[in-house]
mmCIF file of N, CA and C in Angstrom:
data_model
loop_
_atom_site.group_PDB
_atom_site.id
_atom_site.type_symbol
_atom_site.label_atom_id
_atom_site.label_comp_id
_atom_site.label_asym_id
_atom_site.label_seq_id
_atom_site.Cartn_x
_atom_site.Cartn_y
_atom_site.Cartn_z
ATOM 1 N N MET A 1 -8.681 -9.969 1.130
ATOM 2 C CA MET A 1 -7.298 -10.414 0.886
ATOM 3 C C MET A 1 -6.430 -9.301 1.446
ATOM 4 N N LYS A 2 -6.774 -8.008 1.152
ATOM 5 C CA LYS A 2 -5.945 -6.944 1.642
ATOM 6 C C LYS A 2 -5.756 -7.038 3.173
ATOM 7 N N ASN A 3 -6.900 -7.301 3.814
ATOM 8 C CA ASN A 3 -6.797 -7.397 5.367
ATOM 9 C C ASN A 3 -5.850 -8.573 5.748
ATOM 10 N N LEU A 4 -5.879 -9.632 5.055
ATOM 11 C CA LEU A 4 -4.971 -10.806 5.361
ATOM 12 C C LEU A 4 -3.556 -10.313 5.150
ATOM 13 N N VAL A 5 -3.251 -9.669 4.100
ATOM 14 C CA VAL A 5 -1.868 -9.189 3.793
ATOM 15 C C VAL A 5 -1.444 -8.169 4.984
ATOM 16 N N TRP A 6 -2.395 -7.216 5.367
ATOM 17 C CA TRP A 6 -1.987 -6.348 6.511
ATOM 18 C C TRP A 6 -1.706 -7.073 7.707
ATOM 19 N N LEU A 7 -2.553 -8.114 8.004
ATOM 20 C CA LEU A 7 -2.450 -8.926 9.195
ATOM 21 C C LEU A 7 -1.009 -9.521 9.129
ATOM 22 N N PHE A 8 -0.610 -10.117 8.032
ATOM 23 C CA PHE A 8 0.695 -10.750 7.959
ATOM 24 C C PHE A 8 1.864 -9.741 8.077
ATOM 25 N N MET A 9 1.679 -8.635 7.428
ATOM 26 C CA MET A 9 2.543 -7.567 7.456
ATOM 27 C C MET A 9 2.851 -6.993 8.892
ATOM 28 N N PHE A 10 1.794 -6.909 9.747
ATOM 29 C CA PHE A 10 1.993 -6.383 11.094
ATOM 30 C C PHE A 10 2.327 -7.489 12.076
ATOM 31 N N GLY A 11 2.417 -8.681 11.591
ATOM 32 C CA GLY A 11 2.823 -9.740 12.610
ATOM 33 C C GLY A 11 1.725 -9.955 13.733
ATOM 34 N N VAL A 12 0.501 -9.755 13.460
ATOM 35 C CA VAL A 12 -0.544 -9.759 14.490
ATOM 36 C C VAL A 12 -0.617 -11.262 15.004
ATOM 37 N N GLY A 13 -0.368 -12.078 14.149
ATOM 38 C CA GLY A 13 -0.503 -13.555 14.565
ATOM 39 C C GLY A 13 -1.445 -14.288 13.750
ATOM 40 N N SER A 14 -2.056 -15.329 14.297
ATOM 41 C CA SER A 14 -2.853 -16.224 13.565
ATOM 42 C C SER A 14 -4.163 -15.505 13.180
ATOM 43 N N VAL A 15 -4.762 -15.921 12.075
ATOM 44 C CA VAL A 15 -5.989 -15.269 11.627
ATOM 45 C C VAL A 15 -7.194 -16.019 12.169
ATOM 46 N N PHE A 16 -7.964 -15.374 12.955
ATOM 47 C CA PHE A 16 -9.287 -15.925 13.503
ATOM 48 C C PHE A 16 -10.329 -14.876 13.237
ATOM 49 N N ALA A 17 -11.428 -15.308 13.125
ATOM 50 C CA ALA A 17 -12.620 -14.362 12.836
ATOM 51 C C ALA A 17 -12.766 -13.371 13.862
ATOM 52 N N SER A 18 -12.411 -13.614 15.126
ATOM 53 C CA SER A 18 -12.420 -12.577 16.175
ATOM 54 C C SER A 18 -11.325 -11.489 16.132
ATOM 55 N N ASP A 19 -10.251 -11.769 15.263
ATOM 56 C CA ASP A 19 -9.219 -10.785 15.068
ATOM 57 C C ASP A 19 -9.615 -9.757 14.127
ATOM 58 N N ASP A 20 -10.781 -9.694 13.500
ATOM 59 C CA ASP A 20 -11.201 -8.671 12.554
ATOM 60 C C ASP A 20 -11.084 -7.255 13.181
ATOM 61 N N VAL A 21 -11.439 -7.124 14.393
ATOM 62 C CA VAL A 21 -11.423 -5.776 15.036
ATOM 63 C C VAL A 21 -9.987 -5.265 15.064
ATOM 64 N N VAL A 22 -9.072 -6.064 15.549
ATOM 65 C CA VAL A 22 -7.592 -5.664 15.628
ATOM 66 C C VAL A 22 -7.157 -5.486 14.197
ATOM 67 N N LEU A 23 -7.429 -6.247 13.355
ATOM 68 C CA LEU A 23 -6.994 -6.181 11.991
ATOM 69 C C LEU A 23 -7.482 -4.868 11.355
ATOM 70 N N ASN A 24 -8.655 -4.585 11.430
ATOM 71 C CA ASN A 24 -9.303 -3.335 10.781
ATOM 72 C C ASN A 24 -8.696 -2.183 11.473
ATOM 73 N N SER A 25 -8.417 -2.192 12.806
ATOM 74 C CA SER A 25 -7.837 -0.997 13.343
ATOM 75 C C SER A 25 -6.461 -0.684 12.865
ATOM 76 N N ASP A 26 -5.713 -1.764 12.643
ATOM 77 C CA ASP A 26 -4.269 -1.668 12.062
ATOM 78 C C ASP A 26 -4.386 -1.106 10.672
ATOM 79 N N VAL A 27 -5.212 -1.445 9.835
ATOM 80 C CA VAL A 27 -5.402 -1.079 8.399
ATOM 81 C C VAL A 27 -5.812 0.331 8.538
ATOM 82 N N THR A 28 -6.715 0.686 9.237
ATOM 83 C CA THR A 28 -7.205 2.084 9.352
ATOM 84 C C THR A 28 -6.148 3.009 9.795
ATOM 85 N N LYS A 29 -5.336 2.570 10.819
ATOM 86 C CA LYS A 29 -4.300 3.395 11.261
ATOM 87 C C LYS A 29 -3.292 3.707 10.205
ATOM 88 N N VAL A 30 -2.843 2.664 9.598
ATOM 89 C CA VAL A 30 -1.735 2.795 8.524
ATOM 90 C C VAL A 30 -2.407 3.755 7.336
ATOM 91 N N ASP A 31 -3.574 3.409 6.939
ATOM 92 C CA ASP A 31 -4.211 4.274 5.930
ATOM 93 C C ASP A 31 -4.351 5.696 6.233
ATOM 94 N N SER A 32 -4.738 6.051 7.465
ATOM 95 C CA SER A 32 -4.815 7.317 7.921
ATOM 96 C C SER A 32 -3.485 8.059 8.110
ATOM 97 N N GLU A 33 -2.438 7.249 8.529
ATOM 98 C CA GLU A 33 -1.116 7.846 8.637
ATOM 99 C C GLU A 33 -0.562 8.176 7.203
ATOM 100 N N LEU A 34 -0.712 7.396 6.310
ATOM 101 C CA LEU A 34 -0.230 7.604 4.916
ATOM 102 C C LEU A 34 -1.105 8.836 4.334
ATOM 103 N N ALA A 35 -2.405 8.915 4.578
ATOM 104 C CA ALA A 35 -3.284 9.917 4.055
ATOM 105 C C ALA A 35 -2.830 11.277 4.728
ATOM 106 N N ALA A 36 -2.379 11.262 5.970
ATOM 107 C CA ALA A 36 -2.024 12.469 6.544
ATOM 108 C C ALA A 36 -0.577 12.985 5.989
ATOM 109 N N GLU A 37 0.172 12.186 5.500
ATOM 110 C CA GLU A 37 1.495 12.483 4.943
ATOM 111 C C GLU A 37 1.553 12.720 3.544
ATOM 112 N N VAL A 38 0.576 12.253 2.778
ATOM 113 C CA VAL A 38 0.624 12.287 1.353
ATOM 114 C C VAL A 38 -0.614 12.933 0.759
ATOM 115 N N GLU A 39 -0.453 13.798 -0.190
ATOM 116 C CA GLU A 39 -1.454 14.609 -0.771
ATOM 117 C C GLU A 39 -2.286 13.727 -1.761
ATOM 118 N N ALA A 40 -1.747 12.773 -2.290
ATOM 119 C CA ALA A 40 -2.510 11.849 -3.277
ATOM 120 C C ALA A 40 -3.482 10.914 -2.579
ATOM 121 N N GLU A 41 -4.426 10.529 -3.358
ATOM 122 C CA GLU A 41 -5.590 9.731 -2.834
ATOM 123 C C GLU A 41 -5.195 8.263 -3.134
ATOM 124 N N GLN A 42 -5.246 7.449 -2.038
ATOM 125 C CA GLN A 42 -5.153 5.978 -2.186
ATOM 126 C C GLN A 42 -6.351 5.292 -2.700
ATOM 127 N N ILE A 43 -6.350 4.565 -3.899
ATOM 128 C CA ILE A 43 -7.414 3.859 -4.456
ATOM 129 C C ILE A 43 -6.956 2.434 -4.706
ATOM 130 N N THR A 44 -8.008 1.623 -4.995
ATOM 131 C CA THR A 44 -7.608 0.295 -5.435
ATOM 132 C C THR A 44 -7.261 0.160 -6.941
ATOM 133 N N VAL A 45 -6.728 -0.953 -7.420
ATOM 134 C CA VAL A 45 -6.473 -1.176 -8.751
ATOM 135 C C VAL A 45 -7.886 -1.177 -9.588
ATOM 136 N N GLU A 46 -8.908 -1.789 -8.953
ATOM 137 C CA GLU A 46 -10.192 -1.848 -9.440
ATOM 138 C C GLU A 46 -10.736 -0.540 -9.686
ATOM 139 N N GLN A 47 -10.646 0.369 -8.668
ATOM 140 C CA GLN A 47 -11.191 1.673 -8.765
ATOM 141 C C GLN A 47 -10.468 2.557 -9.897
ATOM 142 N N ALA A 48 -9.145 2.346 -9.994
ATOM 143 C CA ALA A 48 -8.398 2.918 -11.100
ATOM 144 C C ALA A 48 -8.901 2.630 -12.456
ATOM 145 N N GLU A 49 -9.226 1.327 -12.689
ATOM 146 C CA GLU A 49 -9.855 0.718 -13.878
ATOM 147 C C GLU A 49 -11.236 1.448 -14.131
ATOM 148 N N GLU A 50 -12.095 1.453 -13.076
ATOM 149 C CA GLU A 50 -13.394 1.991 -13.238
ATOM 150 C C GLU A 50 -13.262 3.504 -13.561
ATOM 151 N N MET A 51 -12.329 4.188 -13.012
ATOM 152 C CA MET A 51 -12.299 5.618 -13.206
ATOM 153 C C MET A 51 -11.508 5.921 -14.450
ATOM 154 N N ASP A 52 -11.020 4.913 -15.101
ATOM 155 C CA ASP A 52 -10.373 5.024 -16.497
ATOM 156 C C ASP A 52 -9.163 5.916 -16.372
ATOM 157 N N LEU A 53 -8.348 5.674 -15.300
ATOM 158 C CA LEU A 53 -7.124 6.352 -15.103
ATOM 159 C C LEU A 53 -5.863 5.727 -15.873
ATOM 160 N N ASN A 54 -4.965 6.551 -16.089
ATOM 161 C CA ASN A 54 -3.764 6.224 -16.762
ATOM 162 C C ASN A 54 -2.685 5.905 -15.683
ATOM 163 N N ARG A 55 -2.031 4.823 -15.864
ATOM 164 C CA ARG A 55 -0.884 4.372 -15.000
ATOM 165 C C ARG A 55 0.405 5.253 -15.296
ATOM 166 N N ALA A 56 0.886 5.999 -14.301
ATOM 167 C CA ALA A 56 2.048 6.730 -14.617
ATOM 168 C C ALA A 56 3.386 5.975 -14.273
ATOM 169 N N GLU A 57 3.393 5.343 -13.133
ATOM 170 C CA GLU A 57 4.622 4.663 -12.837
ATOM 171 C C GLU A 57 4.292 3.554 -11.819
ATOM 172 N N THR A 58 5.000 2.466 -11.913
ATOM 173 C CA THR A 58 4.839 1.353 -10.890
ATOM 174 C C THR A 58 6.298 0.985 -10.444
ATOM 175 N N TYR A 59 6.409 0.911 -9.113
ATOM 176 C CA TYR A 59 7.718 0.562 -8.565
ATOM 177 C C TYR A 59 7.515 -0.254 -7.322
ATOM 178 N N GLU A 60 8.502 -1.024 -7.028
ATOM 179 C CA GLU A 60 8.539 -1.928 -5.946
ATOM 180 C C GLU A 60 9.562 -1.310 -4.784
ATOM 181 N N LEU A 61 8.924 -1.346 -3.576
ATOM 182 C CA LEU A 61 9.757 -1.014 -2.370
ATOM 183 C C LEU A 61 9.889 -2.132 -1.383
ATOM 184 N N SER A 62 10.994 -2.304 -0.651
ATOM 185 C CA SER A 62 11.069 -3.380 0.247
ATOM 186 C C SER A 62 11.858 -2.931 1.433
ATOM 187 N N SER A 63 11.639 -3.665 2.506
ATOM 188 C CA SER A 63 12.290 -3.348 3.763
ATOM 189 C C SER A 63 12.743 -4.721 4.561
ATOM 190 N N THR A 64 13.814 -4.850 4.925
ATOM 191 C CA THR A 64 14.145 -6.012 5.844
ATOM 192 C C THR A 64 14.004 -5.584 7.244
ATOM 193 N N VAL A 65 13.760 -4.321 7.557
ATOM 194 C CA VAL A 65 13.727 -3.843 8.925
ATOM 195 C C VAL A 65 12.299 -4.049 9.651
ATOM 196 N N SER A 66 11.281 -3.553 9.019
ATOM 197 C CA SER A 66 9.982 -3.487 9.563
ATOM 198 C C SER A 66 8.880 -3.004 8.635
ATOM 199 N N VAL A 67 7.633 -3.274 8.858
ATOM 200 C CA VAL A 67 6.529 -2.737 8.081
ATOM 201 C C VAL A 67 6.510 -1.236 8.170
ATOM 202 N N GLU A 68 6.826 -0.796 9.389
ATOM 203 C CA GLU A 68 6.831 0.716 9.692
ATOM 204 C C GLU A 68 7.935 1.416 8.758
ATOM 205 N N ASN A 69 9.060 0.772 8.624
ATOM 206 C CA ASN A 69 10.093 1.262 7.689
ATOM 207 C C ASN A 69 9.566 1.253 6.265
ATOM 208 N N LEU A 70 8.827 0.212 5.816
ATOM 209 C CA LEU A 70 8.275 0.164 4.551
ATOM 210 C C LEU A 70 7.345 1.325 4.293
ATOM 211 N N GLU A 71 6.470 1.518 5.192
ATOM 212 C CA GLU A 71 5.445 2.551 5.219
ATOM 213 C C GLU A 71 6.216 3.906 5.051
ATOM 214 N N MET A 72 7.262 4.134 5.752
ATOM 215 C CA MET A 72 7.989 5.354 5.655
ATOM 216 C C MET A 72 8.633 5.549 4.246
ATOM 217 N N GLN A 73 9.125 4.529 3.710
ATOM 218 C CA GLN A 73 9.673 4.538 2.312
ATOM 219 C C GLN A 73 8.584 4.923 1.261
ATOM 220 N N ILE A 74 7.344 4.324 1.446
ATOM 221 C CA ILE A 74 6.260 4.601 0.580
ATOM 222 C C ILE A 74 5.821 6.073 0.659
ATOM 223 N N ALA A 75 5.726 6.540 1.875
ATOM 224 C CA ALA A 75 5.414 7.977 2.155
ATOM 225 C C ALA A 75 6.422 8.803 1.534
ATOM 226 N N GLU A 76 7.695 8.633 1.691
ATOM 227 C CA GLU A 76 8.689 9.539 1.121
ATOM 228 C C GLU A 76 8.647 9.569 -0.437
ATOM 229 N N LYS A 77 8.451 8.348 -1.008
ATOM 230 C CA LYS A 77 8.284 8.269 -2.473
ATOM 231 C C LYS A 77 7.140 8.961 -2.984
ATOM 232 N N LEU A 78 6.021 8.887 -2.346
ATOM 233 C CA LEU A 78 4.704 9.483 -2.756
ATOM 234 C C LEU A 78 4.716 10.946 -2.519
ATOM 235 N N LYS A 79 5.491 11.477 -1.518
ATOM 236 C CA LYS A 79 5.742 12.941 -1.251
ATOM 237 C C LYS A 79 6.241 13.610 -2.454
ATOM 238 N N GLU A 80 7.229 12.916 -3.131
ATOM 239 C CA GLU A 80 7.966 13.392 -4.338
ATOM 240 C C GLU A 80 7.171 13.415 -5.628
ATOM 241 N N SER A 81 6.006 12.676 -5.543
ATOM 242 C CA SER A 81 5.143 12.483 -6.732
ATOM 243 C C SER A 81 4.172 13.622 -6.957
ATOM 244 N N ILE A 82 3.848 13.940 -8.107
ATOM 245 C CA ILE A 82 2.811 14.861 -8.497
ATOM 246 C C ILE A 82 1.458 14.248 -8.949
ATOM 247 N N MET A 83 1.521 12.881 -8.847
ATOM 248 C CA MET A 83 0.336 12.187 -9.360
ATOM 249 C C MET A 83 -0.720 12.157 -8.282
ATOM 250 N N PRO A 84 -2.023 12.371 -8.742
ATOM 251 C CA PRO A 84 -3.052 12.564 -7.766
ATOM 252 C C PRO A 84 -3.636 11.195 -7.153
ATOM 253 N N TYR A 85 -3.313 10.087 -7.687
ATOM 254 C CA TYR A 85 -3.804 8.767 -7.241
ATOM 255 C C TYR A 85 -2.706 7.783 -7.022
ATOM 256 N N TYR A 86 -2.896 6.771 -6.122
ATOM 257 C CA TYR A 86 -1.960 5.752 -6.086
ATOM 258 C C TYR A 86 -2.645 4.471 -5.449
ATOM 259 N N SER A 87 -2.175 3.341 -5.720
ATOM 260 C CA SER A 87 -2.549 2.098 -5.164
ATOM 261 C C SER A 87 -1.366 1.322 -4.703
ATOM 262 N N ILE A 88 -1.556 0.520 -3.607
ATOM 263 C CA ILE A 88 -0.463 -0.173 -2.967
ATOM 264 C C ILE A 88 -0.883 -1.696 -2.851
ATOM 265 N N GLU A 89 -0.031 -2.566 -3.281
ATOM 266 C CA GLU A 89 -0.242 -3.898 -3.247
ATOM 267 C C GLU A 89 0.901 -4.581 -2.444
ATOM 268 N N PHE A 90 0.545 -5.142 -1.238
ATOM 269 C CA PHE A 90 1.568 -5.627 -0.434
ATOM 270 C C PHE A 90 1.752 -7.136 -0.661
ATOM 271 N N ASN A 91 2.989 -7.602 -0.681
ATOM 272 C CA ASN A 91 3.414 -8.927 -0.936
ATOM 273 C C ASN A 91 3.855 -9.552 0.326
ATOM 274 N N ASP A 92 3.409 -10.708 0.635
ATOM 275 C CA ASP A 92 3.812 -11.483 1.863
ATOM 276 C C ASP A 92 5.268 -11.742 1.860
ATOM 277 N N PRO A 93 5.904 -11.494 3.034
ATOM 278 C CA PRO A 93 7.335 -11.818 3.082
ATOM 279 C C PRO A 93 7.525 -13.393 2.912
ATOM 280 N N THR A 94 8.577 -13.708 2.133
ATOM 281 C CA THR A 94 8.761 -15.087 1.924
ATOM 282 C C THR A 94 9.708 -15.677 3.036
ATOM 283 N N SER A 95 9.712 -17.023 3.144
ATOM 284 C CA SER A 95 10.440 -17.638 4.205
ATOM 285 C C SER A 95 11.902 -17.563 3.810
ATOM 286 N N ASP A 96 12.276 -17.192 2.593
ATOM 287 C CA ASP A 96 13.659 -17.212 2.110
ATOM 288 C C ASP A 96 14.341 -15.924 2.598
ATOM 289 N N ASP A 97 13.600 -14.748 2.574
ATOM 290 C CA ASP A 97 14.247 -13.461 2.878
ATOM 291 C C ASP A 97 13.649 -12.649 3.851
ATOM 292 N N ASN A 98 12.357 -12.858 4.235
ATOM 293 C CA ASN A 98 11.636 -12.087 5.202
ATOM 294 C C ASN A 98 11.611 -10.607 4.948
ATOM 295 N N ASN A 99 11.707 -10.218 3.651
ATOM 296 C CA ASN A 99 11.498 -8.794 3.307
ATOM 297 C C ASN A 99 10.035 -8.372 3.248
ATOM 298 N N TYR A 100 9.758 -7.254 3.655
ATOM 299 C CA TYR A 100 8.451 -6.652 3.509
ATOM 300 C C TYR A 100 8.450 -5.937 2.193
ATOM 301 N N ARG A 101 7.485 -6.187 1.239
ATOM 302 C CA ARG A 101 7.493 -5.688 -0.028
ATOM 303 C C ARG A 101 6.179 -4.961 -0.382
ATOM 304 N N ALA A 102 6.266 -4.002 -1.121
ATOM 305 C CA ALA A 102 5.096 -3.308 -1.529
ATOM 306 C C ALA A 102 5.265 -2.817 -3.084
ATOM 307 N N ILE A 103 4.259 -3.081 -3.868
ATOM 308 C CA ILE A 103 4.170 -2.512 -5.249
ATOM 309 C C ILE A 103 3.337 -1.350 -5.245
ATOM 310 N N VAL A 104 3.922 -0.231 -5.547
ATOM 311 C CA VAL A 104 2.990 1.009 -5.558
ATOM 312 C C VAL A 104 2.893 1.520 -7.117
ATOM 313 N N THR A 105 1.645 1.737 -7.387
ATOM 314 C CA THR A 105 1.364 2.191 -8.764
ATOM 315 C C THR A 105 0.760 3.649 -8.632
ATOM 316 N N GLU A 106 1.316 4.555 -9.381
ATOM 317 C CA GLU A 106 0.682 5.892 -9.417
ATOM 318 C C GLU A 106 -0.191 6.086 -10.658
ATOM 319 N N TYR A 107 -1.180 6.837 -10.533
ATOM 320 C CA TYR A 107 -2.167 7.082 -11.661
ATOM 321 C C TYR A 107 -2.344 8.626 -11.856
ATOM 322 N N PHE A 108 -2.767 8.927 -13.069
ATOM 323 C CA PHE A 108 -3.286 10.321 -13.376
ATOM 324 C C PHE A 108 -4.505 10.173 -14.285
ATOM 325 N N SER A 109 -5.376 11.242 -14.299
ATOM 326 C CA SER A 109 -6.603 11.280 -14.970
ATOM 327 C C SER A 109 -6.480 11.051 -16.326
ATOM 328 N N LYS A 110 -7.498 10.429 -17.036
ATOM 329 C CA LYS A 110 -7.519 10.232 -18.433
ATOM 330 C C LYS A 110 -7.272 11.571 -19.209
ATOM 331 N N VAL A 111 -6.352 11.441 -20.202
ATOM 332 C CA VAL A 111 -6.067 12.603 -21.034
ATOM 333 C C VAL A 111 -7.087 12.669 -22.172
ATOM 334 N N GLU A 112 -7.769 13.642 -22.306
ATOM 335 C CA GLU A 112 -8.823 13.780 -23.446
ATOM 336 C C GLU A 112 -8.179 14.445 -24.618
#
């Protein structure tokens, strides 16, 4: 599902089985760019649950410009954070407004 969302976000076009190579390279590129800019580690919501992490903050970011602009907003917000983990859930742009949206959740380790 994450790959389909990334595909839609990047406007690669129709989804075909042969597009997996292009799709995976886009996901890898964005993940590596965020990783290079942000000290926190990106994890999935499922990983956060398995690791028994506490949710610190959840916020929604959006861009009417481009997915690159949305990525820049996410990076800037995460640079300000001191939380060690985060997850990103991308929402498909709707036909009503064509906004690119992401819900970012930041996590910290379980307090003992």
